[in-house]
mmCIF file of C-alpha atoms and ligand atoms in Angstrom:
data_model
loop_
_atom_site.group_PDB
_atom_site.id
_atom_site.type_symbol
_atom_site.label_atom_id
_atom_site.label_comp_id
_atom_site.label_asym_id
_atom_site.label_seq_id
_atom_site.Cartn_x
_atom_site.Cartn_y
_atom_site.Cartn_z
ATOM 1 C CA UNK A 1 -50.800 126.751 52.089
ATOM 2 C CA UNK A 2 -53.971 127.044 50.035
ATOM 3 C CA UNK A 3 -56.259 124.181 48.987
ATOM 4 C CA UNK A 4 -56.124 123.347 45.248
ATOM 5 C CA UNK A 5 -59.037 124.662 43.210
ATOM 6 C CA UNK A 6 -60.181 122.718 40.128
ATOM 7 C CA UNK A 7 -62.645 124.381 37.763
ATOM 8 C CA UNK A 8 -64.479 122.735 34.882
ATOM 9 C CA UNK A 9 -64.819 125.205 32.072
ATOM 10 C CA UNK A 10 -65.945 125.559 28.492
ATOM 11 C CA UNK A 11 -67.716 128.613 27.175
ATOM 12 C CA UNK A 12 -69.820 126.312 24.993
ATOM 13 C CA UNK A 13 -72.893 125.473 27.097
ATOM 14 C CA UNK A 14 -74.575 122.140 27.733
ATOM 15 C CA UNK A 15 -71.450 119.987 27.399
ATOM 16 C CA UNK A 16 -72.043 118.166 30.681
ATOM 17 C CA UNK A 17 -69.888 120.223 33.079
ATOM 18 C CA UNK A 18 -72.370 120.165 35.929
ATOM 19 C CA UNK A 19 -73.135 116.426 35.666
ATOM 20 C CA UNK A 20 -69.442 115.677 35.551
ATOM 21 C CA UNK A 21 -68.612 117.702 38.675
ATOM 22 C CA UNK A 22 -71.542 116.152 40.517
ATOM 23 C CA UNK A 23 -70.271 112.633 39.820
ATOM 24 C CA UNK A 24 -66.622 113.426 40.375
ATOM 25 C CA UNK A 25 -67.356 115.103 43.708
ATOM 26 C CA UNK A 26 -69.158 111.966 44.918
ATOM 27 C CA UNK A 27 -66.317 109.784 43.675
ATOM 28 C CA UNK A 28 -63.617 111.843 45.422
ATOM 29 C CA UNK A 29 -65.635 111.626 48.647
ATOM 30 C CA UNK A 30 -66.026 107.850 48.214
ATOM 31 C CA UNK A 31 -62.236 107.670 47.827
ATOM 32 C CA UNK A 32 -62.017 109.471 51.192
ATOM 33 C CA UNK A 33 -60.815 112.786 49.826
ATOM 34 C CA UNK A 34 -62.659 115.695 51.394
ATOM 35 C CA UNK A 35 -64.337 117.855 48.763
ATOM 36 C CA UNK A 36 -65.816 121.335 48.916
ATOM 37 C CA UNK A 37 -68.011 122.130 45.918
ATOM 38 C CA UNK A 38 -68.692 125.755 45.075
ATOM 39 C CA UNK A 39 -71.557 126.444 42.697
ATOM 40 C CA UNK A 40 -70.511 129.612 40.875
ATOM 41 C CA UNK A 41 -73.004 129.294 38.049
ATOM 42 C CA UNK A 42 -75.866 131.727 38.746
ATOM 43 C CA UNK A 43 -78.153 129.076 37.163
ATOM 44 C CA UNK A 44 -77.350 126.958 40.264
ATOM 45 C CA UNK A 45 -77.917 123.619 38.480
ATOM 46 C CA UNK A 46 -75.305 121.858 40.601
ATOM 47 C CA UNK A 47 -77.032 123.037 43.777
ATOM 48 C CA UNK A 48 -80.312 121.653 42.415
ATOM 49 C CA UNK A 49 -78.607 118.295 41.791
ATOM 50 C CA UNK A 50 -77.594 118.026 45.451
ATOM 51 C CA UNK A 51 -80.529 119.626 47.278
ATOM 52 C CA UNK A 52 -84.295 119.455 46.853
ATOM 53 C CA UNK A 53 -86.346 122.569 46.126
ATOM 54 C CA UNK A 54 -87.652 122.965 49.678
ATOM 55 C CA UNK A 55 -84.131 122.994 51.047
ATOM 56 C CA UNK A 56 -82.937 125.462 48.385
ATOM 57 C CA UNK A 57 -85.914 127.734 49.057
ATOM 58 C CA UNK A 58 -85.108 127.689 52.771
ATOM 59 C CA UNK A 59 -81.433 128.528 52.092
ATOM 60 C CA UNK A 60 -82.271 131.336 49.656
ATOM 61 C CA UNK A 61 -84.772 132.710 52.168
ATOM 62 C CA UNK A 62 -82.045 133.274 54.754
ATOM 63 C CA UNK A 63 -80.419 136.667 54.270
ATOM 64 C CA UNK A 64 -76.925 137.803 55.194
ATOM 65 C CA UNK A 65 -75.615 134.631 56.704
ATOM 66 C CA UNK A 66 -73.103 133.221 54.218
ATOM 67 C CA UNK A 67 -75.440 130.386 53.242
ATOM 68 C CA UNK A 68 -74.807 130.836 49.482
ATOM 69 C CA UNK A 69 -71.824 132.086 47.525
ATOM 70 C CA UNK A 70 -73.719 135.315 46.851
ATOM 71 C CA UNK A 71 -74.537 135.838 50.539
ATOM 72 C CA UNK A 72 -70.817 135.473 51.281
ATOM 73 C CA UNK A 73 -69.701 138.220 48.890
ATOM 74 C CA UNK A 74 -72.762 140.490 49.085
ATOM 75 C CA UNK A 75 -71.397 142.695 51.928
ATOM 76 C CA UNK A 76 -68.553 143.725 49.588
ATOM 77 C CA UNK A 77 -71.061 145.528 47.398
ATOM 78 C CA UNK A 78 -71.666 147.864 50.328
ATOM 79 C CA UNK A 79 -69.009 148.805 52.856
ATOM 80 C CA UNK A 80 -68.769 145.370 54.497
ATOM 81 C CA UNK A 81 -66.433 142.421 54.120
ATOM 82 C CA UNK A 82 -66.762 138.766 53.108
ATOM 83 C CA UNK A 83 -69.166 136.714 55.273
ATOM 84 C CA UNK A 84 -68.063 133.322 56.628
ATOM 85 C CA UNK A 85 -69.384 130.566 54.299
ATOM 86 C CA UNK A 86 -71.971 128.139 55.710
ATOM 87 C CA UNK A 87 -71.535 124.737 54.056
ATOM 88 C CA UNK A 88 -74.130 122.047 53.414
ATOM 89 C CA UNK A 89 -72.851 118.634 54.468
ATOM 90 C CA UNK A 90 -74.164 116.377 51.692
ATOM 91 C CA UNK A 91 -72.410 113.152 52.763
ATOM 92 C CA UNK A 92 -69.211 112.085 54.507
ATOM 93 C CA UNK A 93 -66.373 114.195 53.052
ATOM 94 C CA UNK A 94 -68.751 116.053 50.701
ATOM 95 C CA UNK A 95 -69.622 119.701 51.325
ATOM 96 C CA UNK A 96 -71.451 122.233 49.154
ATOM 97 C CA UNK A 97 -71.545 126.004 49.160
ATOM 98 C CA UNK A 98 -74.835 126.548 47.292
ATOM 99 C CA UNK A 99 -75.195 128.739 44.227
ATOM 100 C CA UNK A 100 -77.534 131.673 43.946
ATOM 101 C CA UNK A 101 -79.390 133.256 41.033
ATOM 102 C CA UNK A 102 -78.578 136.665 42.548
ATOM 103 C CA UNK A 103 -74.884 136.125 41.865
ATOM 104 C CA UNK A 104 -75.233 137.857 38.466
ATOM 105 C CA UNK A 105 -75.615 141.079 40.483
ATOM 106 C CA UNK A 106 -71.886 140.891 41.307
ATOM 107 C CA UNK A 107 -70.838 141.056 37.628
ATOM 108 C CA UNK A 108 -70.895 144.883 37.469
ATOM 109 C CA UNK A 109 -68.833 145.313 40.643
ATOM 110 C CA UNK A 110 -66.210 142.917 39.270
ATOM 111 C CA UNK A 111 -66.053 144.778 35.939
ATOM 112 C CA UNK A 112 -65.727 148.137 37.701
ATOM 113 C CA UNK A 113 -62.898 147.015 40.019
ATOM 114 C CA UNK A 114 -60.814 145.388 37.267
ATOM 115 C CA UNK A 115 -59.237 148.687 36.021
ATOM 116 C CA UNK A 116 -59.089 150.067 39.594
ATOM 117 C CA UNK A 117 -56.798 147.208 40.598
ATOM 118 C CA UNK A 118 -54.151 148.589 38.213
ATOM 119 C CA UNK A 119 -54.157 152.085 39.761
ATOM 120 C CA UNK A 120 -51.278 153.416 41.853
ATOM 121 C CA UNK A 121 -53.188 153.695 45.114
ATOM 122 C CA UNK A 122 -56.208 152.314 47.009
ATOM 123 C CA UNK A 123 -55.623 148.830 45.639
ATOM 124 C CA UNK A 124 -56.748 146.771 48.642
ATOM 125 C CA UNK A 125 -60.493 147.105 48.162
ATOM 126 C CA UNK A 126 -60.506 146.365 44.382
ATOM 127 C CA UNK A 127 -58.265 143.329 44.952
ATOM 128 C CA UNK A 128 -60.406 142.125 47.849
ATOM 129 C CA UNK A 129 -63.450 142.246 45.568
ATOM 130 C CA UNK A 130 -61.718 140.649 42.553
ATOM 131 C CA UNK A 131 -60.423 137.772 44.711
ATOM 132 C CA UNK A 132 -63.567 137.392 46.830
ATOM 133 C CA UNK A 133 -64.393 134.000 45.309
ATOM 134 C CA UNK A 134 -60.921 132.666 46.101
ATOM 135 C CA UNK A 135 -61.090 134.033 49.647
ATOM 136 C CA UNK A 136 -64.459 132.306 50.172
ATOM 137 C CA UNK A 137 -63.163 129.046 48.641
ATOM 138 C CA UNK A 138 -60.179 129.008 50.976
ATOM 139 C CA UNK A 139 -62.278 129.914 54.035
ATOM 140 C CA UNK A 140 -64.653 127.059 53.161
ATOM 141 C CA UNK A 141 -61.818 124.588 52.559
ATOM 142 C CA UNK A 142 -60.125 125.556 55.839
ATOM 143 C CA UNK A 143 -63.335 125.118 57.771
ATOM 144 C CA UNK A 144 -63.584 121.414 56.904
ATOM 145 C CA UNK A 145 -59.900 120.697 56.140
ATOM 146 C CA UNK A 146 -60.758 119.915 52.512
ATOM 147 C CA UNK A 147 -58.331 118.231 50.110
ATOM 148 C CA UNK A 148 -59.802 119.852 47.019
ATOM 149 C CA UNK A 149 -62.243 122.563 45.919
ATOM 150 C CA UNK A 150 -64.359 121.724 42.847
ATOM 151 C CA UNK A 151 -65.997 124.619 41.004
ATOM 152 C CA UNK A 152 -68.840 124.786 38.484
ATOM 153 C CA UNK A 153 -69.389 127.897 36.367
ATOM 154 C CA UNK A 154 -71.699 129.006 33.586
ATOM 155 C CA UNK A 155 -70.725 128.932 29.906
ATOM 156 C CA UNK A 156 -69.438 132.464 29.233
ATOM 157 C CA UNK A 157 -66.316 134.646 29.326
ATOM 158 C CA UNK A 158 -67.724 137.350 31.624
ATOM 159 C CA UNK A 159 -66.321 139.068 34.728
ATOM 160 C CA UNK A 160 -67.650 136.444 37.176
ATOM 161 C CA UNK A 161 -65.900 133.657 35.304
ATOM 162 C CA UNK A 162 -62.718 135.727 35.029
ATOM 163 C CA UNK A 163 -62.688 136.067 38.829
ATOM 164 C CA UNK A 164 -63.344 132.344 39.217
ATOM 165 C CA UNK A 165 -60.467 131.516 36.873
ATOM 166 C CA UNK A 166 -58.158 133.863 38.801
ATOM 167 C CA UNK A 167 -59.054 131.712 41.816
ATOM 168 C CA UNK A 168 -58.335 128.503 39.892
ATOM 169 C CA UNK A 169 -55.201 126.370 40.059
ATOM 170 C CA UNK A 170 -56.314 123.704 37.568
ATOM 171 C CA UNK A 171 -58.772 123.752 34.657
ATOM 172 C CA UNK A 172 -60.413 120.700 33.046
ATOM 173 C CA UNK A 173 -62.286 121.217 29.786
ATOM 174 C CA UNK A 174 -65.371 119.122 28.960
ATOM 175 C CA UNK A 175 -66.087 119.006 25.226
ATOM 176 C CA UNK A 176 -68.770 117.737 22.919
ATOM 177 C CA UNK A 177 -67.753 116.346 19.542
ATOM 178 C CA UNK A 178 -69.116 119.126 17.359
ATOM 179 C CA UNK A 179 -68.201 122.355 15.622
ATOM 180 C CA UNK A 180 -69.436 124.510 18.514
ATOM 181 C CA UNK A 181 -67.343 122.800 21.169
ATOM 182 C CA UNK A 182 -64.274 123.027 18.961
ATOM 183 C CA UNK A 183 -64.913 126.723 18.343
ATOM 184 C CA UNK A 184 -65.337 127.213 22.108
ATOM 185 C CA UNK A 185 -61.991 125.512 22.640
ATOM 186 C CA UNK A 186 -60.322 127.869 20.139
ATOM 187 C CA UNK A 187 -61.538 130.893 22.146
ATOM 188 C CA UNK A 188 -60.786 129.375 25.502
ATOM 189 C CA UNK A 189 -57.006 128.999 25.239
ATOM 190 C CA UNK A 190 -56.221 132.632 24.318
ATOM 191 C CA UNK A 191 -58.752 133.872 26.901
ATOM 192 C CA UNK A 192 -57.134 131.854 29.706
ATOM 193 C CA UNK A 193 -53.670 133.106 28.703
ATOM 194 C CA UNK A 194 -54.876 136.691 28.591
ATOM 195 C CA UNK A 195 -56.580 136.479 32.022
ATOM 196 C CA UNK A 196 -53.480 134.858 33.468
ATOM 197 C CA UNK A 197 -51.212 137.631 32.127
ATOM 198 C CA UNK A 198 -53.530 140.411 33.233
ATOM 199 C CA UNK A 199 -53.734 138.871 36.708
ATOM 200 C CA UNK A 200 -49.905 138.620 36.950
ATOM 201 C CA UNK A 201 -49.742 142.370 36.212
ATOM 202 C CA UNK A 202 -52.110 143.003 39.107
ATOM 203 C CA UNK A 203 -50.033 140.799 41.419
ATOM 204 C CA UNK A 204 -46.924 142.797 40.440
ATOM 205 C CA UNK A 205 -48.763 146.068 40.943
ATOM 206 C CA UNK A 206 -49.758 145.000 44.464
ATOM 207 C CA UNK A 207 -46.239 143.714 45.238
ATOM 208 C CA UNK A 208 -44.786 147.114 44.237
ATOM 209 C CA UNK A 209 -47.366 149.166 46.148
ATOM 210 C CA UNK A 210 -46.645 150.900 49.434
ATOM 211 C CA UNK A 211 -50.061 149.710 50.632
ATOM 212 C CA UNK A 212 -49.058 146.028 50.744
ATOM 213 C CA UNK A 213 -47.143 146.239 54.029
ATOM 214 C CA UNK A 214 -50.248 147.452 55.836
ATOM 215 C CA UNK A 215 -52.093 144.240 54.866
ATOM 216 C CA UNK A 216 -49.763 141.443 56.012
ATOM 217 C CA UNK A 217 -52.587 138.872 56.314
ATOM 218 C CA UNK A 218 -54.050 139.600 52.900
ATOM 219 C CA UNK A 219 -53.182 136.753 50.510
ATOM 220 C CA UNK A 220 -53.880 136.620 46.806
ATOM 221 C CA UNK A 221 -54.295 133.644 44.454
ATOM 222 C CA UNK A 222 -51.529 132.802 41.959
ATOM 223 C CA UNK A 223 -53.990 132.608 39.060
ATOM 224 C CA UNK A 224 -52.227 129.633 37.505
ATOM 225 C CA UNK A 225 -55.252 128.257 35.613
ATOM 226 C CA UNK A 226 -53.189 125.258 34.522
ATOM 227 C CA UNK A 227 -55.047 123.180 31.938
ATOM 228 C CA UNK A 228 -54.920 119.504 32.978
ATOM 229 C CA UNK A 229 -56.744 118.104 29.940
ATOM 230 C CA UNK A 230 -60.092 117.674 28.234
ATOM 231 C CA UNK A 231 -63.010 115.261 28.506
ATOM 232 C CA UNK A 232 -65.019 114.072 25.497
ATOM 233 C CA UNK A 233 -68.720 113.829 26.124
ATOM 234 C CA UNK A 234 -70.441 111.244 23.969
ATOM 235 C CA UNK A 235 -73.928 112.278 25.057
ATOM 236 C CA UNK A 236 -73.663 115.642 23.363
ATOM 237 C CA UNK A 237 -73.635 113.962 19.928
ATOM 238 C CA UNK A 238 -76.957 114.367 18.202
ATOM 239 C CA UNK A 239 -78.588 111.007 17.688
ATOM 240 C CA UNK A 240 -79.545 111.844 14.109
ATOM 241 C CA UNK A 241 -75.898 112.260 13.102
ATOM 242 C CA UNK A 242 -73.917 109.385 11.651
ATOM 243 C CA UNK A 243 -71.021 107.964 13.660
ATOM 244 C CA UNK A 244 -68.512 109.410 11.154
ATOM 245 C CA UNK A 245 -69.543 112.903 12.238
ATOM 246 C CA UNK A 246 -68.502 112.109 15.835
ATOM 247 C CA UNK A 247 -65.146 110.851 14.661
ATOM 248 C CA UNK A 248 -64.614 113.830 12.363
ATOM 249 C CA UNK A 249 -64.943 116.346 15.203
ATOM 250 C CA UNK A 250 -63.406 114.331 17.996
ATOM 251 C CA UNK A 251 -60.205 113.684 16.029
ATOM 252 C CA UNK A 252 -59.683 117.423 15.596
ATOM 253 C CA UNK A 253 -59.591 117.982 19.348
ATOM 254 C CA UNK A 254 -55.950 116.920 20.023
ATOM 255 C CA UNK A 255 -54.584 119.487 17.541
ATOM 256 C CA UNK A 256 -56.885 122.340 18.635
ATOM 257 C CA UNK A 257 -56.186 121.620 22.324
ATOM 258 C CA UNK A 258 -52.423 121.855 21.797
ATOM 259 C CA UNK A 259 -52.543 124.936 19.576
ATOM 260 C CA UNK A 260 -55.183 126.903 21.418
ATOM 261 C CA UNK A 261 -54.897 125.862 25.063
ATOM 262 C CA UNK A 262 -51.256 124.811 25.423
ATOM 263 C CA UNK A 263 -49.877 127.167 22.757
ATOM 264 C CA UNK A 264 -47.856 124.255 21.375
ATOM 265 C CA UNK A 265 -47.648 122.879 17.840
ATOM 266 C CA UNK A 266 -50.064 120.081 17.009
ATOM 267 C CA UNK A 267 -48.691 116.532 16.967
ATOM 268 C CA UNK A 268 -49.387 114.888 13.626
ATOM 269 C CA UNK A 269 -51.627 111.806 13.589
ATOM 270 C CA UNK A 270 -52.448 112.087 17.310
ATOM 271 C CA UNK A 271 -55.804 110.381 17.766
ATOM 272 C CA UNK A 272 -58.101 111.373 20.612
ATOM 273 C CA UNK A 273 -58.102 107.875 22.139
ATOM 274 C CA UNK A 274 -54.277 107.942 22.332
ATOM 275 C CA UNK A 275 -53.984 111.546 23.491
ATOM 276 C CA UNK A 276 -52.500 111.832 27.007
ATOM 277 C CA UNK A 277 -54.386 115.148 27.414
ATOM 278 C CA UNK A 278 -57.725 113.341 27.020
ATOM 279 C CA UNK A 279 -58.692 112.676 30.635
ATOM 280 C CA UNK A 280 -61.694 110.528 29.736
ATOM 281 C CA UNK A 281 -64.451 109.797 27.279
ATOM 282 C CA UNK A 282 -67.704 110.163 29.180
ATOM 283 C CA UNK A 283 -70.324 107.684 28.005
ATOM 284 C CA UNK A 284 -73.909 108.446 27.139
ATOM 285 C CA UNK A 285 -75.718 107.212 30.247
ATOM 286 C CA UNK A 286 -79.185 107.437 28.677
ATOM 287 C CA UNK A 287 -82.016 106.446 31.046
ATOM 288 C CA UNK A 288 -79.642 106.170 34.025
ATOM 289 C CA UNK A 289 -79.435 109.990 34.048
ATOM 290 C CA UNK A 290 -83.117 110.643 34.919
ATOM 291 C CA UNK A 291 -83.052 107.643 37.283
ATOM 292 C CA UNK A 292 -80.076 109.105 39.163
ATOM 293 C CA UNK A 293 -81.655 112.579 39.213
ATOM 294 C CA UNK A 294 -84.891 111.195 40.626
ATOM 295 C CA UNK A 295 -83.066 109.410 43.425
ATOM 296 C CA UNK A 296 -80.675 112.323 43.911
ATOM 297 C CA UNK A 297 -77.593 110.129 43.739
ATOM 298 C CA UNK A 298 -74.737 109.558 41.329
ATOM 299 C CA UNK A 299 -75.299 106.961 38.599
ATOM 300 C CA UNK A 300 -72.744 104.633 40.122
ATOM 301 C CA UNK A 301 -74.658 104.421 43.432
ATOM 302 C CA UNK A 302 -77.960 103.342 41.834
ATOM 303 C CA UNK A 303 -79.265 99.989 43.095
ATOM 304 C CA UNK A 304 -81.879 97.516 41.915
ATOM 305 C CA UNK A 305 -84.311 99.155 44.378
ATOM 306 C CA UNK A 306 -83.850 102.398 42.407
ATOM 307 C CA UNK A 307 -84.681 100.547 39.161
ATOM 308 C CA UNK A 308 -81.135 99.767 38.001
ATOM 309 C CA UNK A 309 -81.862 96.172 36.983
ATOM 310 C CA UNK A 310 -80.823 93.985 34.050
ATOM 311 C CA UNK A 311 -78.383 95.690 31.692
ATOM 312 C CA UNK A 312 -78.605 98.833 33.854
ATOM 313 C CA UNK A 313 -76.727 97.168 36.703
ATOM 314 C CA UNK A 314 -73.769 96.450 34.398
ATOM 315 C CA UNK A 315 -73.799 100.081 33.235
ATOM 316 C CA UNK A 316 -73.827 101.222 36.879
ATOM 317 C CA UNK A 317 -70.716 99.138 37.614
ATOM 318 C CA UNK A 318 -68.998 100.435 34.451
ATOM 319 C CA UNK A 319 -69.772 104.009 35.483
ATOM 320 C CA UNK A 320 -68.249 103.365 38.910
ATOM 321 C CA UNK A 321 -65.076 102.032 37.314
ATOM 322 C CA UNK A 322 -64.874 104.910 34.819
ATOM 323 C CA UNK A 323 -65.355 107.670 37.401
ATOM 324 C CA UNK A 324 -62.977 105.989 39.826
ATOM 325 C CA UNK A 325 -60.317 105.938 37.122
ATOM 326 C CA UNK A 326 -61.016 109.560 36.227
ATOM 327 C CA UNK A 327 -60.836 110.721 39.860
ATOM 328 C CA UNK A 328 -57.527 108.908 40.345
ATOM 329 C CA UNK A 329 -56.116 110.383 37.115
ATOM 330 C CA UNK A 330 -57.138 113.913 38.099
ATOM 331 C CA UNK A 331 -55.833 113.468 41.648
ATOM 332 C CA UNK A 332 -52.466 112.434 40.244
ATOM 333 C CA UNK A 333 -52.351 115.468 37.921
ATOM 334 C CA UNK A 334 -52.967 117.870 40.778
ATOM 335 C CA UNK A 335 -50.775 116.196 43.360
ATOM 336 C CA UNK A 336 -53.387 114.614 45.666
ATOM 337 C CA UNK A 337 -52.599 111.159 47.099
ATOM 338 C CA UNK A 338 -55.326 108.558 46.818
HETATM 339 N N1 LIG B 401 -72.957 111.336 30.345
HETATM 340 C C1 LIG B 401 -74.193 111.781 30.057
HETATM 341 N N2 LIG B 401 -75.087 110.986 29.435
HETATM 342 C C2 LIG B 401 -76.325 111.438 29.111
HETATM 343 N N3 LIG B 401 -76.767 112.677 29.367
HETATM 344 C C3 LIG B 401 -75.934 113.528 29.984
HETATM 345 C C4 LIG B 401 -74.602 113.140 30.368
HETATM 346 N N4 LIG B 401 -73.991 114.210 30.964
HETATM 347 C C5 LIG B 401 -74.912 115.206 30.954
HETATM 348 N N5 LIG B 401 -76.069 114.815 30.365
HETATM 349 C C6 LIG B 401 -77.277 115.633 30.153
HETATM 350 O O1 LIG B 401 -76.937 116.706 29.275
HETATM 351 C C7 LIG B 401 -77.565 117.910 29.682
HETATM 352 C C8 LIG B 401 -76.506 118.992 29.913
HETATM 353 O O2 LIG B 401 -75.667 118.563 30.982
HETATM 354 P P1 LIG B 401 -75.094 119.583 32.073
HETATM 355 O O3 LIG B 401 -76.186 120.405 32.657
HETATM 356 O O4 LIG B 401 -74.268 118.781 32.992
HETATM 357 O O5 LIG B 401 -74.199 120.487 31.112
HETATM 358 P P2 LIG B 401 -73.480 121.877 31.429
HETATM 359 O O6 LIG B 401 -72.261 121.911 30.576
HETATM 360 O O7 LIG B 401 -73.295 122.029 32.889
HETATM 361 O O8 LIG B 401 -74.554 122.920 30.906
HETATM 362 P P3 LIG B 401 -74.533 124.519 31.107
HETATM 363 O O9 LIG B 401 -73.534 125.021 30.115
HETATM 364 O O10 LIG B 401 -75.944 124.916 30.807
HETATM 365 O O11 LIG B 401 -74.119 124.774 32.526
HETATM 366 C C9 LIG B 401 -78.370 117.572 30.927
HETATM 367 O O12 LIG B 401 -79.704 117.343 30.563
HETATM 368 C C10 LIG B 401 -77.731 116.295 31.449
HETATM 369 O O13 LIG B 401 -78.645 115.492 32.154
HETATM 370 MG MG1 LIG B 402 -73.922 123.580 34.123
#
């Protein structure tokens, strides 16, 4: 049995993926679900949210010990195999495998092995490389008996993200209410379907190969990439735009999500606030964001000692309620009991 992997993805950047995962990871841990977070964005913003610079510098300074996602897969670029991941214990039930700016160096190897995995022989090594992220995720989850793996990636459709999506059971899509997010959503659906189909072909190729019986302990991910819904981010609305502009874009999301991501016909007159595929509307948290970053904690754990006084304390409680609801909704979608 493998641990479910949930990836937050949109190839439009800056829509709040990293902030969302950070908060959701804390909330799952507070609900006593054990979380492993894997930072697969070479920009490593999620790692920087959890750890201070001195700690990150110390981790990046250690070579060949599985202390970052890149250190885990690096031996594959030579003749070696995956290194055992070393996790950072952030809090009770919250573990992080740090990101690494060097991860971009793996992009070429992944591109090169993609066609090789459809050959008629020597398939093990290409498949080991293409599924390295999934193997590391499962090793990490096994180590701490995690309930869920949460994954952050950068905003692009490159070979690293293709390998992450192959490793993904469930996809959640954060969106801003603007033309660019909607355009990103239109590209995303067909891309996910194409990656899923191409991965199924590789699974079939491996199943039919004579090599498979020599590697009984070698497991591969299903590559389901099941979309569980979208999240609307209010903060990504430009403050100089009128409210009507927000409504104009946000009300187009239900139709585009169905047509592009689910490959279903749009439902007429479906409004975003009534759409069952809308997992949440994430509020604009304004000055609570820098306050939370400074204290290196989620918004909903800010206290008066951190500066969350007056109207801030109400917003902190609202955020706790909202993220609790979101975590419970997501858990239900992916079959985790809370
Ligand atoms: N709910 C929110 N309210 C206010 N600001 C937010 C909120 N969520 C995120 N932000 C801010 O928006 C910016 C982008 O957020 P974030 O880095 O999480 O996006 P991202 O989608 O991960 O970006 P990238 O595509 O670069 O990885 C950050 O400055 C973050 O602090
Ligand atoms: Mg990010």
